Amino acid sequence: MGSIVAQASEENNATALLMVGMYDITKKSNNTGKMFDPSNPITGFQSKEKQRLAGWHAIIKSGELGNPVAAMIGGSALLFGDLDPDMKDHYPQPDKALGIKLLDSAHNKGVGKASQYLAIAYHVGLSGVEKNQSKAKEYVLGMIKNTLYSENDKLNYLLPMLYALECAFGKNIPKDFACAFELSKWVAEFGKGKYMINGRSYAGLAAALIVQMHEPATGMDLIVKTKENEAISRHYLEISVSEDDALGEQYQALFYEAGVQGFPMDKKRAVYWYEKALNHKYLDEDQNSRYLLVNSLNRARSN
């Protein structure tokens, strides 16, 4: 019984510290640039810098006591607070090791934003963190399993998409098809209507990658061909095409041209989908894909 009470007390302390800390770092000062400090009986005020640092100390302590939100906030401040020279005075003294420790703690307790911060840090080698894409991959997997704070944050879809491609093709990390499939499925289902800078749908590209992993006709065939996997491929092809993705449209054209994946052989439909795929402006930046599509279109027209 005593241990349960002690645990509850520690959790309450962590929550209280987080609340006090957030109050201290966000409270606006009066015109004198100082804040009221009830703990200071002499002047009644302390500098806003002092109160802000006290607030960060409370948040970091709360994170160390196990509050996952405090661990995410404090850890990110310790790790990234000095990135902007104009804002570094608003954050605590950088401490990379403690920042990573707190963020990892929050990640392990289901805070997706902490997973995202660590994924970014290891992906690009940010804030003195040694670049490690294998570690980044693990935190990206954490992002899709944990609770994310904003559905509109494009990094929520960009990082899983990048690592789905990395896992599929093994450019910078070992190939991991299970990882590629898991990340692609998440982006395909939750990234609908979310677009990259070039106007391409995250969901459309992710779904097309799943098709590519399941279908020998695409030249990849990474997944064992079964009736179940054919159904998976067909399902994600529908998503890719519905998201107006050029790669999905190319595969649909190919399936009509070859008469595979349950599609009837239909050259006219193949030509239609090849032409539709070629009508995407973002292919202007990918001349190799455009060249291959033009060749496919000419082949379908000639048969």
PDB file of C-alpha atoms in Angstrom:
ATOM      1  CA  MET A   1       0.000   0.000   0.000  1.00  0.00           C
ATOM      2  CA  GLY A   2       2.808   2.359   0.918  1.00  0.00           C
ATOM      3  CA  SER A   3       4.503   1.948  -2.461  1.00  0.00           C
ATOM      4  CA  ILE A   4       1.240   2.743  -4.284  1.00  0.00           C
ATOM      5  CA  VAL A   5       0.796   5.920  -2.243  1.00  0.00           C
ATOM      6  CA  ALA A   6       4.416   6.879  -2.876  1.00  0.00           C
ATOM      7  CA  GLN A   7       3.965   6.306  -6.596  1.00  0.00           C
ATOM      8  CA  ALA A   8       0.792   8.385  -6.655  1.00  0.00           C
ATOM      9  CA  SER A   9       2.528  11.119  -4.702  1.00  0.00           C
ATOM     10  CA  GLU A  10       5.432  11.139  -7.153  1.00  0.00           C
ATOM     11  CA  GLU A  11       3.046  11.331 -10.114  1.00  0.00           C
ATOM     12  CA  ASN A  12       1.166  14.201  -8.459  1.00  0.00           C
ATOM     13  CA  ASN A  13       4.431  16.011  -7.782  1.00  0.00           C
ATOM     14  CA  ALA A  14       5.446  15.585 -11.412  1.00  0.00           C
ATOM     15  CA  THR A  15       2.125  17.000 -12.617  1.00  0.00           C
ATOM     16  CA  ALA A  16       2.302  19.921 -10.201  1.00  0.00           C
ATOM     17  CA  LEU A  17       5.849  20.718 -11.262  1.00  0.00           C
ATOM     18  CA  LEU A  18       4.793  20.678 -14.908  1.00  0.00           C
ATOM     19  CA  MET A  19       1.931  23.092 -14.207  1.00  0.00           C
ATOM     20  CA  VAL A  20       4.160  25.448 -12.217  1.00  0.00           C
ATOM     21  CA  GLY A  21       6.870  25.270 -14.845  1.00  0.00           C
ATOM     22  CA  MET A  22       4.519  26.011 -17.726  1.00  0.00           C
ATOM     23  CA  TYR A  23       3.117  28.964 -15.779  1.00  0.00           C
ATOM     24  CA  ASP A  24       6.600  30.337 -15.165  1.00  0.00           C
ATOM     25  CA  ILE A  25       7.862  30.078 -18.736  1.00  0.00           C
ATOM     26  CA  THR A  26       4.713  31.488 -20.339  1.00  0.00           C
ATOM     27  CA  LYS A  27       3.644  34.215 -17.868  1.00  0.00           C
ATOM     28  CA  LYS A  28       4.012  37.729 -19.236  1.00  0.00           C
ATOM     29  CA  SER A  29       5.928  40.277 -17.221  1.00  0.00           C
ATOM     30  CA  ASN A  30       4.616  43.672 -16.155  1.00  0.00           C
ATOM     31  CA  ASN A  31       5.971  46.937 -17.527  1.00  0.00           C
ATOM     32  CA  THR A  32       9.036  46.755 -15.290  1.00  0.00           C
ATOM     33  CA  GLY A  33      10.159  43.533 -16.956  1.00  0.00           C
ATOM     34  CA  LYS A  34       9.757  41.684 -13.659  1.00  0.00           C
ATOM     35  CA  MET A  35       7.246  39.133 -12.437  1.00  0.00           C
ATOM     36  CA  PHE A  36       5.539  38.823  -9.083  1.00  0.00           C
ATOM     37  CA  ASP A  37       7.196  36.172  -6.965  1.00  0.00           C
ATOM     38  CA  PRO A  38       5.197  35.198  -3.878  1.00  0.00           C
ATOM     39  CA  SER A  39       8.193  33.260  -2.575  1.00  0.00           C
ATOM     40  CA  ASN A  40      10.240  36.458  -2.407  1.00  0.00           C
ATOM     41  CA  PRO A  41       8.978  38.391   0.665  1.00  0.00           C
ATOM     42  CA  ILE A  42      11.464  41.245   0.288  1.00  0.00           C
ATOM     43  CA  THR A  43      10.725  42.679  -3.143  1.00  0.00           C
ATOM     44  CA  GLY A  44       7.787  40.558  -4.232  1.00  0.00           C
ATOM     45  CA  PHE A  45       9.232  40.448  -7.740  1.00  0.00           C
ATOM     46  CA  GLN A  46      11.921  38.559  -9.612  1.00  0.00           C
ATOM     47  CA  SER A  47      13.336  39.018 -13.090  1.00  0.00           C
ATOM     48  CA  LYS A  48      11.457  37.277 -15.876  1.00  0.00           C
ATOM     49  CA  GLU A  49      14.703  35.512 -16.859  1.00  0.00           C
ATOM     50  CA  LYS A  50      15.011  34.044 -13.371  1.00  0.00           C
ATOM     51  CA  GLN A  51      11.393  32.941 -13.318  1.00  0.00           C
ATOM     52  CA  ARG A  52      11.706  31.429 -16.777  1.00  0.00           C
ATOM     53  CA  LEU A  53      14.740  29.390 -15.742  1.00  0.00           C
ATOM     54  CA  ALA A  54      12.918  28.282 -12.607  1.00  0.00           C
ATOM     55  CA  GLY A  55      10.043  27.199 -14.817  1.00  0.00           C
ATOM     56  CA  TRP A  56      12.299  25.143 -17.042  1.00  0.00           C
ATOM     57  CA  HIS A  57      13.887  23.568 -13.977  1.00  0.00           C
ATOM     58  CA  ALA A  58      10.420  22.535 -12.760  1.00  0.00           C
ATOM     59  CA  ILE A  59       9.458  21.078 -16.154  1.00  0.00           C
ATOM     60  CA  ILE A  60      12.702  19.124 -16.463  1.00  0.00           C
ATOM     61  CA  LYS A  61      12.325  17.813 -12.914  1.00  0.00           C
ATOM     62  CA  SER A  62       8.760  16.793 -13.726  1.00  0.00           C
ATOM     63  CA  GLY A  63      10.053  14.895 -16.747  1.00  0.00           C
ATOM     64  CA  GLU A  64      12.682  13.167 -14.633  1.00  0.00           C
ATOM     65  CA  LEU A  65       9.934  12.146 -12.202  1.00  0.00           C
ATOM     66  CA  GLY A  66       8.129  10.432 -15.063  1.00  0.00           C
ATOM     67  CA  ASN A  67       5.625  12.892 -16.524  1.00  0.00           C
ATOM     68  CA  PRO A  68       5.785  12.101 -20.273  1.00  0.00           C
ATOM     69  CA  VAL A  69       4.526  15.491 -21.478  1.00  0.00           C
ATOM     70  CA  ALA A  70       7.072  17.290 -19.299  1.00  0.00           C
ATOM     71  CA  ALA A  71       9.760  14.921 -20.563  1.00  0.00           C
ATOM     72  CA  MET A  72       8.857  15.816 -24.142  1.00  0.00           C
ATOM     73  CA  ILE A  73       8.789  19.578 -23.480  1.00  0.00           C
ATOM     74  CA  GLY A  74      11.886  19.647 -21.297  1.00  0.00           C
ATOM     75  CA  GLY A  75      13.816  17.208 -23.453  1.00  0.00           C
ATOM     76  CA  SER A  76      13.187  19.172 -26.632  1.00  0.00           C
ATOM     77  CA  ALA A  77      14.225  22.415 -24.918  1.00  0.00           C
ATOM     78  CA  LEU A  78      17.457  20.853 -23.659  1.00  0.00           C
ATOM     79  CA  LEU A  79      18.237  19.355 -27.050  1.00  0.00           C
ATOM     80  CA  PHE A  80      17.102  22.058 -29.478  1.00  0.00           C
ATOM     81  CA  GLY A  81      16.864  25.231 -27.388  1.00  0.00           C
ATOM     82  CA  ASP A  82      20.074  26.760 -28.723  1.00  0.00           C
ATOM     83  CA  LEU A  83      19.284  26.266 -32.423  1.00  0.00           C
ATOM     84  CA  ASP A  84      17.916  29.793 -32.781  1.00  0.00           C
ATOM     85  CA  PRO A  85      20.498  32.307 -31.463  1.00  0.00           C
ATOM     86  CA  ASP A  86      17.782  34.921 -30.978  1.00  0.00           C
ATOM     87  CA  MET A  87      15.761  32.608 -28.744  1.00  0.00           C
ATOM     88  CA  LYS A  88      18.394  30.670 -26.831  1.00  0.00           C
ATOM     89  CA  ASP A  89      18.025  32.914 -23.764  1.00  0.00           C
ATOM     90  CA  HIS A  90      14.434  31.707 -23.502  1.00  0.00           C
ATOM     91  CA  TYR A  91      15.523  28.105 -22.991  1.00  0.00           C
ATOM     92  CA  PRO A  92      17.564  26.231 -20.380  1.00  0.00           C
ATOM     93  CA  GLN A  93      21.265  25.542 -20.772  1.00  0.00           C
ATOM     94  CA  PRO A  94      21.613  22.853 -23.468  1.00  0.00           C
ATOM     95  CA  ASP A  95      22.193  19.318 -22.222  1.00  0.00           C
ATOM     96  CA  LYS A  96      22.183  16.863 -25.111  1.00  0.00           C
ATOM     97  CA  ALA A  97      22.443  13.704 -23.008  1.00  0.00           C
ATOM     98  CA  LEU A  98      19.611  14.646 -20.653  1.00  0.00           C
ATOM     99  CA  GLY A  99      17.511  15.940 -23.544  1.00  0.00           C
ATOM    100  CA  ILE A 100      17.789  12.621 -25.387  1.00  0.00           C
ATOM    101  CA  LYS A 101      17.100  10.698 -22.174  1.00  0.00           C
ATOM    102  CA  LEU A 102      13.921  12.672 -21.461  1.00  0.00           C
ATOM    103  CA  LEU A 103      12.679  12.477 -25.040  1.00  0.00           C
ATOM    104  CA  ASP A 104      13.343   8.745 -25.140  1.00  0.00           C
ATOM    105  CA  SER A 105      11.386   8.370 -21.902  1.00  0.00           C
ATOM    106  CA  ALA A 106       8.441  10.247 -23.428  1.00  0.00           C
ATOM    107  CA  HIS A 107       8.742   8.183 -26.616  1.00  0.00           C
ATOM    108  CA  ASN A 108       8.572   4.968 -24.577  1.00  0.00           C
ATOM    109  CA  LYS A 109       5.438   6.267 -22.842  1.00  0.00           C
ATOM    110  CA  GLY A 110       3.607   6.903 -26.089  1.00  0.00           C
ATOM    111  CA  VAL A 111       4.258  10.583 -26.826  1.00  0.00           C
ATOM    112  CA  GLY A 112       4.520  10.725 -30.602  1.00  0.00           C
ATOM    113  CA  LYS A 113       5.973  14.228 -30.659  1.00  0.00           C
ATOM    114  CA  ALA A 114       8.975  12.970 -28.675  1.00  0.00           C
ATOM    115  CA  SER A 115       9.383  10.158 -31.203  1.00  0.00           C
ATOM    116  CA  GLN A 116       9.264  12.747 -33.975  1.00  0.00           C
ATOM    117  CA  TYR A 117      11.875  14.986 -32.336  1.00  0.00           C
ATOM    118  CA  LEU A 118      14.296  12.088 -31.919  1.00  0.00           C
ATOM    119  CA  ALA A 119      13.640  10.832 -35.443  1.00  0.00           C
ATOM    120  CA  ILE A 120      14.529  14.274 -36.816  1.00  0.00           C
ATOM    121  CA  ALA A 121      17.623  14.571 -34.617  1.00  0.00           C
ATOM    122  CA  TYR A 122      19.022  11.216 -35.726  1.00  0.00           C
ATOM    123  CA  HIS A 123      17.892  11.600 -39.339  1.00  0.00           C
ATOM    124  CA  VAL A 124      19.803  14.828 -39.986  1.00  0.00           C
ATOM    125  CA  GLY A 125      22.305  14.830 -37.116  1.00  0.00           C
ATOM    126  CA  LEU A 126      20.693  17.838 -35.447  1.00  0.00           C
ATOM    127  CA  SER A 127      21.994  19.652 -32.346  1.00  0.00           C
ATOM    128  CA  GLY A 128      25.191  17.663 -32.173  1.00  0.00           C
ATOM    129  CA  VAL A 129      23.375  14.325 -32.243  1.00  0.00           C
ATOM    130  CA  GLU A 130      25.353  11.877 -34.339  1.00  0.00           C
ATOM    131  CA  LYS A 131      23.471  11.025 -37.515  1.00  0.00           C
ATOM    132  CA  ASN A 132      22.107   7.499 -37.266  1.00  0.00           C
ATOM    133  CA  GLN A 133      19.369   6.503 -39.689  1.00  0.00           C
ATOM    134  CA  SER A 134      18.859   3.090 -38.115  1.00  0.00           C
ATOM    135  CA  LYS A 135      17.956   4.813 -34.844  1.00  0.00           C
ATOM    136  CA  ALA A 136      15.861   7.340 -36.736  1.00  0.00           C
ATOM    137  CA  LYS A 137      13.906   4.456 -38.265  1.00  0.00           C
ATOM    138  CA  GLU A 138      13.018   3.087 -34.827  1.00  0.00           C
ATOM    139  CA  TYR A 139      11.728   6.469 -33.695  1.00  0.00           C
ATOM    140  CA  VAL A 140       9.759   6.892 -36.930  1.00  0.00           C
ATOM    141  CA  LEU A 141       8.103   3.551 -36.181  1.00  0.00           C
ATOM    142  CA  GLY A 142       7.357   5.000 -32.746  1.00  0.00           C
ATOM    143  CA  MET A 143       5.720   8.024 -34.365  1.00  0.00           C
ATOM    144  CA  ILE A 144       3.066   5.920 -36.078  1.00  0.00           C
ATOM    145  CA  LYS A 145       2.366   3.870 -32.942  1.00  0.00           C
ATOM    146  CA  ASN A 146       2.308   6.726 -30.445  1.00  0.00           C
ATOM    147  CA  THR A 147      -0.028   9.673 -29.981  1.00  0.00           C
ATOM    148  CA  LEU A 148       0.763  12.566 -32.314  1.00  0.00           C
ATOM    149  CA  TYR A 149      -0.194  16.094 -31.453  1.00  0.00           C
ATOM    150  CA  SER A 150      -1.201  17.552 -34.800  1.00  0.00           C
ATOM    151  CA  GLU A 151      -2.680  15.850 -37.827  1.00  0.00           C
ATOM    152  CA  ASN A 152      -1.633  18.842 -39.924  1.00  0.00           C
ATOM    153  CA  ASP A 153       2.081  18.531 -39.169  1.00  0.00           C
ATOM    154  CA  LYS A 154       3.548  17.374 -42.485  1.00  0.00           C
ATOM    155  CA  LEU A 155       6.512  15.780 -40.716  1.00  0.00           C
ATOM    156  CA  ASN A 156       4.036  13.210 -39.382  1.00  0.00           C
ATOM    157  CA  TYR A 157       3.722  11.919 -42.944  1.00  0.00           C
ATOM    158  CA  LEU A 158       7.042  12.948 -44.490  1.00  0.00           C
ATOM    159  CA  LEU A 159       9.281  11.009 -42.101  1.00  0.00           C
ATOM    160  CA  PRO A 160       7.300   7.729 -42.295  1.00  0.00           C
ATOM    161  CA  MET A 161       7.215   8.083 -46.091  1.00  0.00           C
ATOM    162  CA  LEU A 162      10.968   8.653 -46.280  1.00  0.00           C
ATOM    163  CA  TYR A 163      11.688   5.638 -44.109  1.00  0.00           C
ATOM    164  CA  ALA A 164       9.196   3.446 -45.935  1.00  0.00           C
ATOM    165  CA  LEU A 165      11.257   4.124 -49.064  1.00  0.00           C
ATOM    166  CA  GLU A 166      14.521   3.615 -47.163  1.00  0.00           C
ATOM    167  CA  CYS A 167      13.319   0.281 -45.788  1.00  0.00           C
ATOM    168  CA  ALA A 168      12.092  -0.829 -49.206  1.00  0.00           C
ATOM    169  CA  PHE A 169      15.183   0.067 -51.223  1.00  0.00           C
ATOM    170  CA  GLY A 170      17.955  -0.026 -48.609  1.00  0.00           C
ATOM    171  CA  LYS A 171      19.847   3.038 -49.783  1.00  0.00           C
ATOM    172  CA  ASN A 172      21.151   4.160 -46.376  1.00  0.00           C
ATOM    173  CA  ILE A 173      19.922   1.411 -44.057  1.00  0.00           C
ATOM    174  CA  PRO A 174      19.459  -2.358 -44.482  1.00  0.00           C
ATOM    175  CA  LYS A 175      16.337  -3.387 -46.366  1.00  0.00           C
ATOM    176  CA  ASP A 176      13.439  -4.170 -44.064  1.00  0.00           C
ATOM    177  CA  PHE A 177      10.307  -5.030 -46.007  1.00  0.00           C
ATOM    178  CA  ALA A 178       8.161  -5.518 -42.903  1.00  0.00           C
ATOM    179  CA  CYS A 179       9.076  -1.983 -41.837  1.00  0.00           C
ATOM    180  CA  ALA A 180       8.438  -0.627 -45.343  1.00  0.00           C
ATOM    181  CA  PHE A 181       5.011  -2.248 -45.386  1.00  0.00           C
ATOM    182  CA  GLU A 182       4.069  -1.043 -41.888  1.00  0.00           C
ATOM    183  CA  LEU A 183       5.098   2.554 -42.554  1.00  0.00           C
ATOM    184  CA  SER A 184       3.535   2.626 -46.020  1.00  0.00           C
ATOM    185  CA  LYS A 185       0.225   1.281 -44.712  1.00  0.00           C
ATOM    186  CA  TRP A 186       0.101   3.957 -42.021  1.00  0.00           C
ATOM    187  CA  VAL A 187       0.816   6.789 -44.462  1.00  0.00           C
ATOM    188  CA  ALA A 188      -1.625   5.388 -47.020  1.00  0.00           C
ATOM    189  CA  GLU A 189      -4.436   5.224 -44.474  1.00  0.00           C
ATOM    190  CA  PHE A 190      -3.787   8.395 -42.455  1.00  0.00           C
ATOM    191  CA  GLY A 191      -2.121  10.615 -45.044  1.00  0.00           C
ATOM    192  CA  LYS A 192      -5.125  10.915 -47.331  1.00  0.00           C
ATOM    193  CA  GLY A 193      -5.590  14.477 -48.461  1.00  0.00           C
ATOM    194  CA  LYS A 194      -2.154  15.484 -47.103  1.00  0.00           C
ATOM    195  CA  TYR A 195       0.148  16.806 -49.774  1.00  0.00           C
ATOM    196  CA  MET A 196       3.862  17.258 -50.294  1.00  0.00           C
ATOM    197  CA  ILE A 197       5.313  20.580 -51.427  1.00  0.00           C
ATOM    198  CA  ASN A 198       5.085  19.482 -55.064  1.00  0.00           C
ATOM    199  CA  GLY A 199       1.394  18.660 -54.720  1.00  0.00           C
ATOM    200  CA  ARG A 200       1.852  14.911 -54.559  1.00  0.00           C
ATOM    201  CA  SER A 201      -0.265  12.984 -52.078  1.00  0.00           C
ATOM    202  CA  TYR A 202       1.575  11.201 -49.281  1.00  0.00           C
ATOM    203  CA  ALA A 203      -1.105   8.514 -49.218  1.00  0.00           C
ATOM    204  CA  GLY A 204      -0.989   8.064 -52.981  1.00  0.00           C
ATOM    205  CA  LEU A 205       2.757   7.505 -53.059  1.00  0.00           C
ATOM    206  CA  ALA A 206       2.706   5.218 -50.010  1.00  0.00           C
ATOM    207  CA  ALA A 207      -0.101   3.127 -51.464  1.00  0.00           C
ATOM    208  CA  ALA A 208       1.746   2.850 -54.778  1.00  0.00           C
ATOM    209  CA  LEU A 209       4.819   1.614 -52.903  1.00  0.00           C
ATOM    210  CA  ILE A 210       2.705  -1.146 -51.341  1.00  0.00           C
ATOM    211  CA  VAL A 211       1.522  -2.153 -54.812  1.00  0.00           C
ATOM    212  CA  GLN A 212       5.120  -2.172 -55.977  1.00  0.00           C
ATOM    213  CA  MET A 213       6.110  -4.462 -53.105  1.00  0.00           C
ATOM    214  CA  HIS A 214       3.325  -6.929 -53.889  1.00  0.00           C
ATOM    215  CA  GLU A 215       3.326  -7.225 -57.655  1.00  0.00           C
ATOM    216  CA  PRO A 216       5.952  -8.926 -59.862  1.00  0.00           C
ATOM    217  CA  ALA A 217       4.792  -6.887 -62.849  1.00  0.00           C
ATOM    218  CA  THR A 218       6.244  -3.772 -61.206  1.00  0.00           C
ATOM    219  CA  GLY A 219       9.679  -5.344 -61.067  1.00  0.00           C
ATOM    220  CA  MET A 220       9.885  -5.511 -57.289  1.00  0.00           C
ATOM    221  CA  ASP A 221       7.852  -8.445 -55.893  1.00  0.00           C
ATOM    222  CA  LEU A 222       9.151  -8.174 -52.343  1.00  0.00           C
ATOM    223  CA  ILE A 223       6.189  -9.892 -50.713  1.00  0.00           C
ATOM    224  CA  VAL A 224       5.269 -13.546 -51.263  1.00  0.00           C
ATOM    225  CA  LYS A 225       2.473 -13.674 -53.821  1.00  0.00           C
ATOM    226  CA  THR A 226      -0.737 -15.026 -52.298  1.00  0.00           C
ATOM    227  CA  LYS A 227      -4.428 -14.371 -52.837  1.00  0.00           C
ATOM    228  CA  GLU A 228      -4.444 -12.319 -49.643  1.00  0.00           C
ATOM    229  CA  ASN A 229      -1.543 -10.186 -50.814  1.00  0.00           C
ATOM    230  CA  GLU A 230      -3.153  -9.725 -54.224  1.00  0.00           C
ATOM    231  CA  ALA A 231      -6.183  -8.315 -52.415  1.00  0.00           C
ATOM    232  CA  ILE A 232      -3.919  -6.011 -50.391  1.00  0.00           C
ATOM    233  CA  SER A 233      -2.265  -4.807 -53.581  1.00  0.00           C
ATOM    234  CA  ARG A 234      -5.628  -4.141 -55.214  1.00  0.00           C
ATOM    235  CA  HIS A 235      -6.887  -2.255 -52.150  1.00  0.00           C
ATOM    236  CA  TYR A 236      -3.890   0.069 -52.049  1.00  0.00           C
ATOM    237  CA  LEU A 237      -3.925   0.559 -55.797  1.00  0.00           C
ATOM    238  CA  GLU A 238      -7.448   1.941 -55.395  1.00  0.00           C
ATOM    239  CA  ILE A 239      -6.194   4.336 -52.706  1.00  0.00           C
ATOM    240  CA  SER A 240      -3.265   5.472 -54.835  1.00  0.00           C
ATOM    241  CA  VAL A 241      -5.441   6.118 -57.880  1.00  0.00           C
ATOM    242  CA  SER A 242      -8.089   7.875 -55.778  1.00  0.00           C
ATOM    243  CA  GLU A 243      -5.333  10.157 -54.448  1.00  0.00           C
ATOM    244  CA  ASP A 244      -4.416  11.016 -58.052  1.00  0.00           C
ATOM    245  CA  ASP A 245      -0.882   9.609 -57.817  1.00  0.00           C
ATOM    246  CA  ALA A 246       1.113   9.173 -61.018  1.00  0.00           C
ATOM    247  CA  LEU A 247       2.790   5.957 -59.871  1.00  0.00           C
ATOM    248  CA  GLY A 248      -0.533   4.371 -58.939  1.00  0.00           C
ATOM    249  CA  GLU A 249      -1.976   5.403 -62.296  1.00  0.00           C
ATOM    250  CA  GLN A 250       1.065   3.945 -64.034  1.00  0.00           C
ATOM    251  CA  TYR A 251       0.546   0.605 -62.276  1.00  0.00           C
ATOM    252  CA  GLN A 252      -3.137   0.612 -63.169  1.00  0.00           C
ATOM    253  CA  ALA A 253      -2.169   1.196 -66.805  1.00  0.00           C
ATOM    254  CA  LEU A 254       0.395  -1.600 -66.617  1.00  0.00           C
ATOM    255  CA  PHE A 255      -2.134  -4.026 -65.151  1.00  0.00           C
ATOM    256  CA  TYR A 256      -4.619  -3.244 -67.933  1.00  0.00           C
ATOM    257  CA  GLU A 257      -1.881  -3.576 -70.522  1.00  0.00           C
ATOM    258  CA  ALA A 258      -0.683  -6.945 -69.178  1.00  0.00           C
ATOM    259  CA  GLY A 259      -4.032  -8.263 -67.954  1.00  0.00           C
ATOM    260  CA  VAL A 260      -2.779  -9.044 -64.443  1.00  0.00           C
ATOM    261  CA  GLN A 261      -3.991  -8.431 -60.880  1.00  0.00           C
ATOM    262  CA  GLY A 262      -7.521  -9.328 -61.895  1.00  0.00           C
ATOM    263  CA  PHE A 263      -7.623  -6.597 -64.564  1.00  0.00           C
ATOM    264  CA  PRO A 264      -8.845  -7.525 -68.042  1.00  0.00           C
ATOM    265  CA  MET A 265      -6.360  -6.911 -70.832  1.00  0.00           C
ATOM    266  CA  ASP A 266      -7.505  -3.591 -72.270  1.00  0.00           C
ATOM    267  CA  LYS A 267      -5.061  -1.516 -74.316  1.00  0.00           C
ATOM    268  CA  LYS A 268      -7.373   1.493 -74.569  1.00  0.00           C
ATOM    269  CA  ARG A 269      -7.692   1.742 -70.818  1.00  0.00           C
ATOM    270  CA  ALA A 270      -3.950   1.239 -70.485  1.00  0.00           C
ATOM    271  CA  VAL A 271      -3.338   4.173 -72.831  1.00  0.00           C
ATOM    272  CA  TYR A 272      -5.831   6.286 -70.875  1.00  0.00           C
ATOM    273  CA  TRP A 273      -4.083   5.657 -67.543  1.00  0.00           C
ATOM    274  CA  TYR A 274      -0.582   6.161 -68.965  1.00  0.00           C
ATOM    275  CA  GLU A 275      -1.700   9.501 -70.406  1.00  0.00           C
ATOM    276  CA  LYS A 276      -3.302  10.468 -67.111  1.00  0.00           C
ATOM    277  CA  ALA A 277      -0.122   9.586 -65.223  1.00  0.00           C
ATOM    278  CA  LEU A 278       1.926  11.763 -67.569  1.00  0.00           C
ATOM    279  CA  ASN A 279      -0.294  14.745 -66.828  1.00  0.00           C
ATOM    280  CA  HIS A 280       1.263  15.456 -63.412  1.00  0.00           C
ATOM    281  CA  LYS A 281       3.477  18.521 -63.118  1.00  0.00           C
ATOM    282  CA  TYR A 282       5.656  17.005 -60.409  1.00  0.00           C
ATOM    283  CA  LEU A 283       7.006  14.604 -63.038  1.00  0.00           C
ATOM    284  CA  ASP A 284       8.783  17.617 -64.554  1.00  0.00           C
ATOM    285  CA  GLU A 285      11.268  17.195 -61.704  1.00  0.00           C
ATOM    286  CA  ASP A 286      11.615  13.461 -62.368  1.00  0.00           C
ATOM    287  CA  GLN A 287      12.578  13.172 -65.999  1.00  0.00           C
ATOM    288  CA  ASN A 288      13.582   9.522 -65.656  1.00  0.00           C
ATOM    289  CA  SER A 289      10.058   8.554 -64.550  1.00  0.00           C
ATOM    290  CA  ARG A 290       8.579  10.690 -67.310  1.00  0.00           C
ATOM    291  CA  TYR A 291      10.823   8.997 -69.887  1.00  0.00           C
ATOM    292  CA  LEU A 292       9.773   5.520 -68.716  1.00  0.00           C
ATOM    293  CA  LEU A 293       6.115   6.521 -68.786  1.00  0.00           C
ATOM    294  CA  VAL A 294       6.395   7.872 -72.328  1.00  0.00           C
ATOM    295  CA  ASN A 295       7.983   4.592 -73.448  1.00  0.00           C
ATOM    296  CA  SER A 296       5.198   2.620 -71.748  1.00  0.00           C
ATOM    297  CA  LEU A 297       2.560   4.790 -73.396  1.00  0.00           C
ATOM    298  CA  ASN A 298       4.119   4.329 -76.832  1.00  0.00           C
ATOM    299  CA  ARG A 299       4.301   0.574 -76.261  1.00  0.00           C
ATOM    300  CA  ALA A 300       0.626   0.391 -75.295  1.00  0.00           C
ATOM    301  CA  ARG A 301      -0.376   2.490 -78.303  1.00  0.00           C
ATOM    302  CA  SER A 302       1.577   0.320 -80.731  1.00  0.00           C
ATOM    303  CA  ASN A 303       0.064  -2.985 -79.598  1.00  0.00           C
TER     304      ASN A 303
END
